[in-house]
Coordinates of C-alpha atoms and ligand atoms in Angstrom, one line a residue:
Chain A
X149 CA 149.0 136.4 67.0
X150 CA 147.6 137.8 63.7
X151 CA 144.4 136.3 62.5
X152 CA 141.6 136.6 60.1
X153 CA 138.8 139.1 60.2
X154 CA 136.6 139.5 63.2
X155 CA 133.9 137.0 63.5
X156 CA 130.6 138.4 64.6
X157 CA 129.4 135.3 66.4
X158 CA 132.4 135.0 68.6
X159 CA 132.1 138.6 69.7
X160 CA 128.4 138.1 70.5
X161 CA 129.5 135.0 72.5
X162 CA 131.7 137.2 74.7
X163 CA 128.9 139.8 74.9
X164 CA 126.4 137.0 75.8
X165 CA 128.6 135.9 78.7
X166 CA 128.2 139.3 80.3
X167 CA 124.5 139.4 79.6
X168 CA 124.1 136.0 81.3
X169 CA 126.0 137.3 84.3
X170 CA 123.8 140.4 84.5
X171 CA 120.6 138.3 84.3
X172 CA 121.9 135.9 87.0
X173 CA 121.9 138.9 89.4
X174 CA 119.1 140.8 87.9
X175 CA 117.4 141.7 91.2
X176 CA 120.5 143.5 92.4
X177 CA 121.2 145.0 89.0
X178 CA 117.6 146.2 88.6
X179 CA 117.5 147.9 91.9
X180 CA 120.7 149.7 91.1
X181 CA 119.4 150.7 87.6
X182 CA 116.4 152.3 89.3
X183 CA 118.0 153.9 92.3
X184 CA 121.0 155.3 90.6
X185 CA 119.3 157.7 88.2
X186 CA 116.9 158.8 90.9
X187 CA 119.8 159.6 93.1
X188 CA 121.8 161.5 90.5
X189 CA 119.1 163.4 88.8
X190 CA 117.3 164.5 91.9
X191 CA 120.5 165.6 93.6
X192 CA 121.6 167.6 90.6
X193 CA 118.3 168.8 89.1
X194 CA 116.2 169.3 92.2
X195 CA 119.0 170.0 94.7
X196 CA 121.6 172.0 93.0
X197 CA 119.2 173.2 90.4
X198 CA 117.0 175.1 92.9
X199 CA 119.9 177.4 93.8
X200 CA 120.5 178.2 90.1
X201 CA 118.5 180.5 87.8
X202 CA 117.6 179.6 84.3
X203 CA 120.4 179.2 81.8
X204 CA 119.9 181.2 78.7
X205 CA 119.1 178.8 75.8
X206 CA 118.8 175.8 78.1
X207 CA 115.8 176.4 80.2
X208 CA 116.1 175.2 83.8
X209 CA 119.4 174.0 85.3
X210 CA 117.8 170.5 85.5
X211 CA 117.3 170.6 81.8
X212 CA 120.8 171.8 81.2
X213 CA 122.4 169.1 83.5
X214 CA 120.4 166.1 82.4
X215 CA 122.2 165.3 79.1
X216 CA 125.5 165.9 80.7
X217 CA 124.7 163.5 83.6
X218 CA 123.4 160.9 81.1
X219 CA 126.6 161.0 79.1
X220 CA 128.7 161.1 82.3
X221 CA 127.0 158.0 83.7
X222 CA 127.4 156.2 80.4
X223 CA 131.1 156.8 80.7
X224 CA 131.3 155.5 84.2
X225 CA 129.3 152.4 83.4
X226 CA 131.4 151.5 80.3
X227 CA 134.7 152.2 82.2
X228 CA 133.6 150.2 85.2
X229 CA 132.7 147.2 83.1
X230 CA 135.8 147.2 81.0
X231 CA 138.4 148.4 83.4
X232 CA 137.3 146.8 86.7
X233 CA 135.5 143.7 85.1
X234 CA 138.3 142.9 82.7
X235 CA 141.0 143.5 85.2
X236 CA 139.4 141.0 87.5
X237 CA 139.0 138.4 84.8
X238 CA 142.6 138.8 83.6
X239 CA 143.7 138.2 87.2
X240 CA 141.6 135.2 87.6
X241 CA 142.8 133.7 84.3
X242 CA 139.3 133.4 82.8
X243 CA 140.1 135.8 80.1
X244 CA 143.1 133.7 79.1
X245 CA 140.9 130.6 79.3
X246 CA 138.4 132.1 76.9
X247 CA 141.2 132.4 74.3
X248 CA 141.4 128.6 74.3
X249 CA 138.0 128.7 72.5
X250 CA 138.0 129.4 68.8
X251 CA 138.0 133.2 69.3
X252 CA 140.7 135.7 68.5
X253 CA 142.1 138.2 70.9
X254 CA 140.6 141.1 68.9
X255 CA 137.1 139.4 69.0
X256 CA 137.5 139.0 72.7
X257 CA 138.4 142.7 73.1
X258 CA 135.5 143.7 70.8
X259 CA 133.0 141.7 72.8
X260 CA 134.1 143.4 76.0
X261 CA 133.8 146.8 74.4
X262 CA 130.4 146.0 73.0
X263 CA 129.3 145.0 76.4
X264 CA 130.7 148.3 77.8
X265 CA 128.5 150.1 75.3
X266 CA 125.5 148.0 76.2
X267 CA 125.9 149.0 79.8
X268 CA 126.1 152.6 78.8
X269 CA 122.9 152.2 76.8
X270 CA 121.1 150.5 79.8
X271 CA 122.2 153.3 82.1
X272 CA 121.1 155.9 79.6
X273 CA 117.6 154.4 79.3
X274 CA 117.3 154.3 83.0
X275 CA 118.5 157.9 83.7
X276 CA 116.8 159.2 80.5
X277 CA 113.5 157.5 81.3
X278 CA 113.5 159.0 84.7
X279 CA 114.3 162.4 83.3
X280 CA 111.4 162.0 80.8
X281 CA 109.0 161.5 83.7
X282 CA 110.3 164.6 85.4
X283 CA 110.0 166.6 82.2
X284 CA 113.7 167.3 82.1
X285 CA 114.4 165.6 78.8
X286 CA 112.0 165.8 75.7
X287 CA 111.1 162.4 74.4
X288 CA 112.2 163.4 70.9
X289 CA 115.8 163.7 72.3
X290 CA 116.0 160.2 73.7
X291 CA 117.1 158.3 70.6
X292 CA 119.8 160.8 69.8
X293 CA 121.1 160.9 73.4
X294 CA 121.0 157.1 73.6
X295 CA 123.1 156.9 70.3
X296 CA 125.7 159.3 71.8
X297 CA 125.7 157.2 75.0
X298 CA 126.4 154.1 73.0
X299 CA 129.3 155.7 71.2
X300 CA 130.6 157.0 74.5
X301 CA 130.3 153.4 75.7
X302 CA 132.4 152.1 72.9
X303 CA 135.0 154.8 73.5
X304 CA 135.3 154.4 77.2
X305 CA 135.0 150.7 77.0
X306 CA 138.1 150.6 74.9
X307 CA 139.8 153.1 77.3
X308 CA 138.8 150.9 80.3
X309 CA 140.2 147.8 78.5
X310 CA 143.5 149.6 77.9
X311 CA 143.8 150.3 81.7
X312 CA 142.7 146.8 82.6
X313 CA 145.4 145.3 80.3
X314 CA 148.1 147.6 81.3
X315 CA 147.6 147.8 85.1
X316 CA 149.9 145.5 87.0
X317 CA 147.9 145.9 90.2
X318 CA 144.6 147.1 91.6
X319 CA 146.1 150.4 92.8
X320 CA 147.2 151.4 89.3
X321 CA 143.8 150.4 87.9
X322 CA 141.9 152.8 90.2
X323 CA 143.8 155.7 88.5
X324 CA 141.4 155.3 85.6
X325 CA 138.7 156.6 88.0
X326 CA 140.6 159.1 90.1
X327 CA 142.9 160.6 87.5
X328 CA 140.7 160.2 84.3
X329 CA 137.0 159.7 84.9
X330 CA 136.3 162.0 87.7
X331 CA 138.0 165.2 86.3
X332 CA 136.4 164.4 82.9
X333 CA 133.0 164.2 84.6
X334 CA 133.4 167.6 86.1
X335 CA 135.2 169.5 83.3
X336 CA 133.5 168.3 80.2
X337 CA 130.6 170.7 80.3
X338 CA 128.3 168.4 82.2
X339 CA 127.6 170.6 85.1
X340 CA 128.3 174.1 83.7
X341 CA 128.9 175.5 80.2
X342 CA 132.5 175.4 79.2
X343 CA 132.3 179.2 78.4
X344 CA 132.4 180.0 82.1
X345 CA 135.8 178.4 82.6
X346 CA 138.9 180.7 82.5
X347 CA 139.9 181.5 78.9
X348 CA 143.1 179.4 79.0
X349 CA 141.3 176.3 80.3
X350 CA 138.6 176.3 77.6
X351 CA 140.6 174.7 74.8
X352 CA 141.6 172.0 77.1
X353 CA 138.1 171.4 78.2
X354 CA 137.0 171.2 74.5
X355 CA 139.7 168.6 73.9
X356 CA 138.7 166.4 76.9
X357 CA 137.5 163.1 75.5
X358 CA 134.1 163.3 77.2
X359 CA 133.3 166.8 75.9
X360 CA 132.1 166.0 72.4
X361 CA 129.7 163.4 73.8
X362 CA 128.2 165.9 76.3
X363 CA 128.0 168.7 73.7
X364 CA 126.2 166.5 71.2
X365 CA 123.8 165.0 73.8
X366 CA 122.9 168.5 74.8
X367 CA 122.4 169.4 71.2
X368 CA 119.8 166.7 70.9
X369 CA 118.2 167.7 74.2
X370 CA 117.9 171.3 73.1
X371 CA 117.0 170.3 69.6
X372 CA 119.4 172.8 67.9
X373 CA 122.7 172.0 66.3
X374 CA 125.4 174.2 64.8
X375 CA 128.9 173.9 63.3
X376 CA 130.4 173.2 66.7
X377 CA 128.3 170.0 66.8
X378 CA 129.8 168.9 63.5
X379 CA 133.3 169.2 64.9
X380 CA 132.3 167.4 68.0
X381 CA 130.8 164.6 65.9
X382 CA 134.0 164.2 64.0
X383 CA 136.1 164.2 67.1
X384 CA 133.8 161.7 68.8
X385 CA 134.1 159.4 65.7
X386 CA 137.9 159.5 66.0
X387 CA 137.8 158.8 69.7
X388 CA 135.3 156.0 69.5
X389 CA 137.5 153.9 67.2
X390 CA 140.9 155.2 68.1
X391 CA 141.4 153.4 71.4
X392 CA 140.4 150.0 70.3
X393 CA 143.6 149.0 68.5
X394 CA 145.6 150.2 71.5
X395 CA 143.5 148.1 73.8
X396 CA 144.0 145.0 71.6
X397 CA 147.8 145.6 71.6
X398 CA 148.0 146.0 75.3
X399 CA 145.8 143.0 75.9
X400 CA 148.0 141.0 73.6
X401 CA 151.0 142.0 75.5
X402 CA 149.3 140.9 78.7
X403 CA 147.8 137.6 77.6
X404 CA 150.0 136.2 74.8
X405 CA 153.4 135.3 76.0
Chain B
X191 CA 154.8 106.8 59.1
X192 CA 153.1 108.7 56.3
X193 CA 153.3 112.4 57.0
X194 CA 149.8 112.9 55.7
X195 CA 148.5 110.8 58.6
X196 CA 150.0 113.1 61.2
X197 CA 147.4 115.3 62.8
X198 CA 149.9 117.2 65.0
X199 CA 153.3 118.1 63.5
X200 CA 155.9 119.9 65.5
X201 CA 159.2 120.6 63.7
X202 CA 162.3 122.1 65.2
X203 CA 160.5 124.4 67.5
X204 CA 162.5 126.8 69.7
X205 CA 160.9 129.2 72.2
X206 CA 162.7 131.6 74.4
X207 CA 161.6 133.8 77.3
X208 CA 164.4 136.3 77.6
X209 CA 167.5 134.1 78.1
X210 CA 165.6 131.1 79.2
X211 CA 164.9 128.4 76.5
X212 CA 161.5 127.0 77.3
X213 CA 161.4 124.8 74.2
X214 CA 164.8 123.8 72.9
X215 CA 164.3 122.4 69.4
X216 CA 161.6 119.7 69.6
X217 CA 160.1 117.7 66.8
X218 CA 157.4 115.1 67.0
X219 CA 154.2 114.1 65.2
X220 CA 151.0 112.6 66.5
X221 CA 148.9 110.3 64.2
X222 CA 145.2 110.5 63.9
X223 CA 143.5 108.6 66.7
X224 CA 146.7 108.2 68.6
X225 CA 147.3 109.2 72.3
X226 CA 150.7 110.7 73.0
X227 CA 151.9 111.8 76.4
X228 CA 154.4 114.4 77.3
X229 CA 156.1 113.2 80.5
X230 CA 158.4 115.6 82.3
X231 CA 159.2 117.4 85.5
X232 CA 158.2 121.0 86.3
X233 CA 159.6 123.5 83.8
X234 CA 160.2 120.8 81.1
X235 CA 158.3 122.8 78.5
X236 CA 155.1 120.8 78.4
X237 CA 152.7 123.7 78.8
X238 CA 154.8 125.9 76.4
X239 CA 154.6 123.2 73.7
X240 CA 150.8 122.8 74.1
X241 CA 150.2 126.6 74.0
X242 CA 152.2 126.8 70.8
X243 CA 150.0 124.0 69.3
X244 CA 146.8 125.9 70.1
X245 CA 148.2 129.0 68.5
X246 CA 148.1 130.7 71.9
X247 CA 151.7 131.8 72.2
X248 CA 154.3 132.6 69.6
X249 CA 157.6 130.8 69.2
X250 CA 161.0 131.7 67.8
X251 CA 161.9 129.0 65.3
X252 CA 160.3 126.0 63.7
X253 CA 156.9 125.0 62.4
X254 CA 153.8 123.8 64.2
X255 CA 150.7 122.5 62.5
X256 CA 147.4 120.8 63.5
X257 CA 145.3 119.0 60.8
X258 CA 147.4 120.8 58.1
X259 CA 146.7 124.3 59.6
X260 CA 149.6 126.4 60.6
X261 CA 149.4 127.3 64.3
X262 CA 151.3 130.6 63.7
X263 CA 148.5 132.1 61.6
X264 CA 145.5 129.9 61.9
X265 CA 145.1 129.4 65.7
X266 CA 141.4 130.1 65.6
X267 CA 140.7 127.5 62.9
X268 CA 142.8 125.0 64.9
X269 CA 140.9 125.7 68.0
X270 CA 137.7 125.1 66.1
X271 CA 138.6 121.4 65.8
X272 CA 140.9 121.0 68.8
X273 CA 139.8 121.2 72.4
X274 CA 142.2 122.7 74.9
X275 CA 142.3 121.8 78.5
X276 CA 144.6 124.2 80.3
X277 CA 146.7 123.3 83.4
X278 CA 144.5 125.4 85.6
X279 CA 140.8 124.9 85.3
X280 CA 140.1 128.5 84.5
X281 CA 136.4 128.1 85.3
X282 CA 134.3 131.2 85.3
X283 CA 132.9 131.5 88.8
X284 CA 130.3 134.1 87.8
X285 CA 128.6 131.5 85.7
X286 CA 127.1 128.2 86.7
X287 CA 128.2 124.8 85.4
X288 CA 126.0 124.7 82.4
X289 CA 126.7 128.4 81.5
X290 CA 130.4 127.7 81.6
X291 CA 129.9 125.0 79.0
X292 CA 127.5 127.1 76.9
X293 CA 129.9 130.0 76.8
X294 CA 132.4 127.9 74.9
X295 CA 129.8 126.7 72.5
X296 CA 128.8 130.3 71.7
X297 CA 132.4 131.5 71.4
X298 CA 132.8 128.7 68.8
X299 CA 129.9 130.2 66.8
X300 CA 127.6 127.2 67.5
X301 CA 123.8 127.9 67.3
X302 CA 121.7 128.1 70.4
X303 CA 119.9 124.8 70.1
X304 CA 123.1 123.0 69.2
X305 CA 124.8 124.6 72.2
X306 CA 122.1 123.5 74.6
X307 CA 122.0 120.0 73.3
X308 CA 125.8 119.6 73.4
X309 CA 126.0 121.0 76.9
X310 CA 123.5 118.3 78.0
X311 CA 125.5 115.6 76.3
X312 CA 128.9 116.5 77.8
X313 CA 127.4 116.9 81.2
X314 CA 125.9 113.5 80.9
X315 CA 129.2 112.1 79.6
X316 CA 131.1 113.5 82.6
X317 CA 128.4 112.5 85.1
X318 CA 127.7 116.1 86.0
X319 CA 124.1 116.3 85.1
X320 CA 123.0 116.6 88.7
X321 CA 125.3 119.6 89.1
X322 CA 124.1 121.4 85.9
X323 CA 122.8 124.6 87.7
X324 CA 125.3 124.7 90.6
X325 CA 127.9 127.4 91.1
X326 CA 131.3 126.2 90.0
X327 CA 132.7 127.2 93.4
X328 CA 130.5 124.5 94.9
X329 CA 132.1 121.7 92.9
X330 CA 134.9 119.4 94.3
X331 CA 138.3 119.5 92.7
X332 CA 137.6 116.4 90.6
X333 CA 134.3 117.8 89.3
X334 CA 136.0 121.1 88.4
X335 CA 138.6 119.1 86.4
X336 CA 135.9 117.1 84.7
X337 CA 134.0 120.3 83.9
X338 CA 137.2 121.8 82.4
X339 CA 137.6 118.8 80.2
X340 CA 133.9 118.9 79.3
X341 CA 134.3 122.5 78.2
X342 CA 136.9 121.4 75.7
X343 CA 134.4 118.9 74.2
X344 CA 131.8 121.6 73.5
X345 CA 133.2 121.9 70.0
X346 CA 133.0 118.1 69.4
X347 CA 136.8 118.1 68.7
X348 CA 138.8 115.9 66.5
X349 CA 141.9 116.6 68.6
X350 CA 142.2 117.4 72.2
X351 CA 145.2 118.6 74.2
X352 CA 145.1 118.2 77.9
X353 CA 147.7 119.8 80.2
X354 CA 148.0 117.6 83.3
X355 CA 144.4 116.4 83.3
X356 CA 144.6 114.7 86.7
X357 CA 147.1 116.7 88.8
X358 CA 145.9 117.2 92.3
X359 CA 143.0 114.6 92.1
X360 CA 142.5 111.7 94.4
X361 CA 143.0 108.2 93.0
X362 CA 139.2 107.7 92.4
X363 CA 138.8 111.0 90.5
X364 CA 141.9 110.2 88.4
X365 CA 140.4 106.8 87.5
X366 CA 137.2 108.6 86.5
X367 CA 139.1 111.0 84.2
X368 CA 141.1 108.1 82.7
X369 CA 137.9 106.3 81.9
X370 CA 136.6 109.3 80.0
X371 CA 139.8 109.8 78.1
X372 CA 139.8 106.2 77.2
X373 CA 136.3 106.6 75.8
X374 CA 137.4 109.6 73.7
X375 CA 140.3 107.6 72.4
X376 CA 138.0 104.8 71.3
X377 CA 135.8 107.4 69.6
X378 CA 138.8 108.2 67.4
X379 CA 139.9 111.5 69.0
X380 CA 143.6 112.3 68.7
X381 CA 145.0 113.1 72.2
X382 CA 148.1 114.9 73.3
X383 CA 148.4 115.1 77.0
X384 CA 151.0 116.1 79.6
X385 CA 151.5 114.5 82.9
X386 CA 153.8 114.0 85.8
X387 CA 152.4 110.6 86.5
X388 CA 154.1 107.4 85.2
X389 CA 151.1 105.3 85.7
X390 CA 148.9 107.7 83.9
X391 CA 151.2 107.8 80.9
X392 CA 151.6 104.1 80.9
X393 CA 147.9 103.4 81.1
X394 CA 146.6 106.0 78.5
X395 CA 149.3 106.6 76.0
X396 CA 150.3 104.8 72.8
X397 CA 153.5 106.7 72.9
X398 CA 155.3 108.7 75.5
X399 CA 157.7 111.6 75.0
X400 CA 160.1 112.0 77.9
X401 CA 160.8 115.7 78.2
X402 CA 163.3 117.7 80.2
X403 CA 164.8 121.2 79.8
X404 CA 162.7 121.9 76.7
X405 CA 163.9 118.8 74.8
X406 CA 162.4 115.4 74.0
X407 CA 164.9 112.8 75.3
X408 CA 163.0 109.8 73.9
X409 CA 159.7 109.1 72.2
X410 CA 158.3 105.6 71.9
X411 CA 155.6 103.3 73.2
X412 CA 155.9 102.7 77.0
X413 CA 157.1 99.1 76.7
X414 CA 159.7 100.0 74.1
X415 CA 161.0 102.8 76.4
X416 CA 161.3 100.3 79.2
X417 CA 163.1 97.7 77.2
X418 CA 165.4 100.2 75.6
X419 CA 166.4 102.4 78.5
X420 CA 165.7 100.4 81.7
X421 CA 166.7 96.8 81.1
X422 CA 164.8 93.9 82.7
X423 CA 165.2 94.4 86.4
X424 CA 166.3 96.8 89.1
X425 CA 167.6 96.0 92.5
X426 CA 166.3 97.9 95.5
X427 CA 167.8 97.6 98.9
X428 CA 165.9 98.5 102.0
X429 CA 167.5 99.1 105.4
X430 CA 166.2 96.7 107.9
X431 CA 168.1 97.7 111.0
X432 CA 171.5 98.4 109.4
X433 CA 173.2 101.8 109.3
X434 CA 173.0 103.8 106.1
X435 CA 176.8 104.3 106.2
X436 CA 177.5 100.6 106.4
X437 CA 175.4 99.9 103.3
X438 CA 177.0 102.8 101.5
X439 CA 180.5 101.4 102.2
X440 CA 179.4 98.0 101.1
X441 CA 178.0 99.3 97.8
X442 CA 181.1 101.3 97.1
X443 CA 183.2 98.3 97.8
X444 CA 181.2 96.3 95.2
X445 CA 181.8 99.0 92.7
X446 CA 178.1 99.6 91.8
X447 CA 176.3 102.9 91.2
X448 CA 173.3 103.6 93.3
X449 CA 170.8 106.3 94.2
X450 CA 169.2 106.9 97.6
X451 CA 165.5 107.6 97.6
X452 CA 164.7 108.2 101.2
X453 CA 165.2 105.0 103.0
X454 CA 165.5 103.1 99.7
X455 CA 168.7 102.4 97.8
X456 CA 168.3 101.7 94.2
X457 CA 171.0 100.0 92.2
X458 CA 171.0 101.3 88.7
X459 CA 172.2 98.2 86.8
X460 CA 170.0 95.2 87.6
X461 CA 172.6 92.7 86.4
X462 CA 175.3 93.7 89.0
X463 CA 176.7 90.9 91.1
X464 CA 175.5 91.7 94.7
X465 CA 176.5 88.5 96.5
X466 CA 178.8 90.5 98.7
X467 CA 175.9 92.5 100.0
X468 CA 173.8 89.4 100.8
X469 CA 176.0 88.7 103.8
X470 CA 175.3 92.1 105.3
X471 CA 172.9 92.0 108.2
X472 CA 169.9 94.3 108.4
X473 CA 169.3 94.9 104.7
X474 CA 166.7 93.5 102.4
X475 CA 167.4 93.0 98.8
X476 CA 164.6 93.0 96.3
X477 CA 164.5 92.6 92.5
X478 CA 161.6 94.0 90.6
X479 CA 160.6 94.5 87.0
X480 CA 161.6 97.9 85.6
X481 CA 159.0 100.6 84.9
X482 CA 158.8 104.0 83.3
X483 CA 160.2 105.6 86.4
X484 CA 163.5 103.8 85.8
X485 CA 163.4 105.0 82.2
X486 CA 162.9 108.5 83.4
X487 CA 165.7 108.2 86.0
X488 CA 168.1 106.8 83.4
X489 CA 167.3 109.5 80.8
X490 CA 167.3 112.5 83.0
X491 CA 169.4 111.5 86.0
X492 CA 166.7 112.6 88.3
X493 CA 163.4 111.6 89.8
X494 CA 160.2 113.1 88.3
X495 CA 159.4 114.9 91.5
X496 CA 162.9 116.4 91.9
X497 CA 162.9 120.1 91.6
Ligands
ATP78 N1 155.4 133.6 80.8 C1 156.6 133.2 81.0 N2 157.6 134.0 81.2 C2 158.9 133.6 81.5 N3 159.2 132.3 81.5 C3 158.2 131.4 81.4 C4 156.9 131.8 81.1 N4 156.1 130.6 81.0 C5 157.0 129.6 81.2 N5 158.2 130.0 81.4 C6 159.4 129.2 81.6 O1 159.5 128.3 80.6 C7 159.9 127.0 81.1 C8 158.9 125.9 80.6 O2 157.7 126.2 81.2 P1 156.4 125.3 81.0 O3 155.3 125.9 81.7 O4 156.3 125.0 79.6 O5 156.8 123.9 81.8 P2 155.9 122.7 82.1 O6 156.6 121.5 81.6 O7 154.5 122.9 81.7 O8 156.0 122.7 83.7 P3 154.9 122.3 84.8 O9 155.0 120.8 85.0 O10 155.4 123.0 86.1 O11 153.6 122.8 84.4 C9 160.0 127.1 82.6 O12 161.3 127.3 82.9 C10 159.2 128.4 82.9 O13 159.8 129.0 84.0
MG79 MG1 152.8 123.1 82.7

């Protein structure tokens, strides 16, 4: 039902619920936050990277792949929280129960997406921190990369929420990972420059919703920006707010009958 | 009744799900401090009515307001002063008992210190203090229900709606919940509750709305309902050796209407002359005062637990 403007405190209340949950299981969460970046970065940078020569303008392969990995992981974390997490809580009825508090549906959705972005930032600080130690990411790049990761978190948090609200079952929900996230992860310029793709595929790769994030993060990492980054920033801005109203609509259809 | 005294006002509400009419034109009002019960079988429209009141689901016709706030547009402001206890507990099993309560305080925009204090108070009120840091999955059914009610009290509500507060609880747990609801009532809280239980409605409610098929069939204080719809007495006949068929024939011969409830035969009109039956061997005839169940039977033509 249509209601007044978003109330900040209610959104923070939703966010806080997730923070409390994370802190309840902080030991598991902490291990994961430490192991995951080590895993990912070492496999890509030190493993694959040793087989690959320097990339012109990017230094080593490890330096090239690091911002892409950071943004890709940010996407996965936000999607996981908002698709899987919200789907479960819709199924268990706790999402519906939260609406019996003085909170609107849009505030509930906003709180979920803010949490998705928070997870993206945490992941970025973990992977980024590790990359700093290895010398694969300059410290000056970290704030910019973290900002991009946060925006990617908002964007994919909203996308995840759309899937959570629209999925009738777990098997349709997993499509968000198999059909959306995994191809995006590989074809958004994280692992190789888009220029090496076949001509006809390049425009598609540039339009993929993860590409602007990767492109901008790499711009921060390299420390040089051009017009293409301005376009990416514009596209990212549209993507980061564009899915939220759809998520609210779908959630409304799911929860308000 | 002065209309300004009504805290809850429902006027000509109709709600449809596809071709099913869940609420079929109901109107009622609840005064400040009053406890009103919605008594009806499964599918009567109790939950639908309560969800509309909380601004949680839209309806097709009519007006709903709580404390002068329109539920169609101001659901959040309504829920700021009205606690909602849903039919299913809806407890968050990733949070512990206290955290479940605190969540609802924070959602309402209450400050941290106030949330902490309020959570302690309601835990105390519901005798759950010893369970404050337990997982909700470790609570008994009765404790979960009390926690779900406690959650609705986090906003210190003026009004509370409870959807079947004691369904599924054992008699002891039900009595505990009743006690708390009675305390809320004496604190001046306006209560609208739904129930399947006659005794619960009779004990807690100032007035009872008998609902069926999305309509309110009668709305009055319990004793008035009994006087008006059930008369003074009913006759119940138990088989004590005789064959069912023999009793049926005898009843038909005396020209009375009856209903069979398992082994019990209930004669609907308590004033009927049953002398003919008294000669019958193997039956026991008892007269008892009427209760809400008889009202319900008379109004709906069925038992509360009929499907
Ligand atoms: N989401 C829905 N979609 C379709 N029909 C619904 C929906 N919710 C309720 N109904 C129907 O509306 C009618 C009223 O349901 P409601 O839940 O209000 O009844 P109730 O009195 O609360 O019943 P119970 O005692 O079983 O809780 C029922 O026939 C039910 O099947
Ligand atoms: Mg119900």
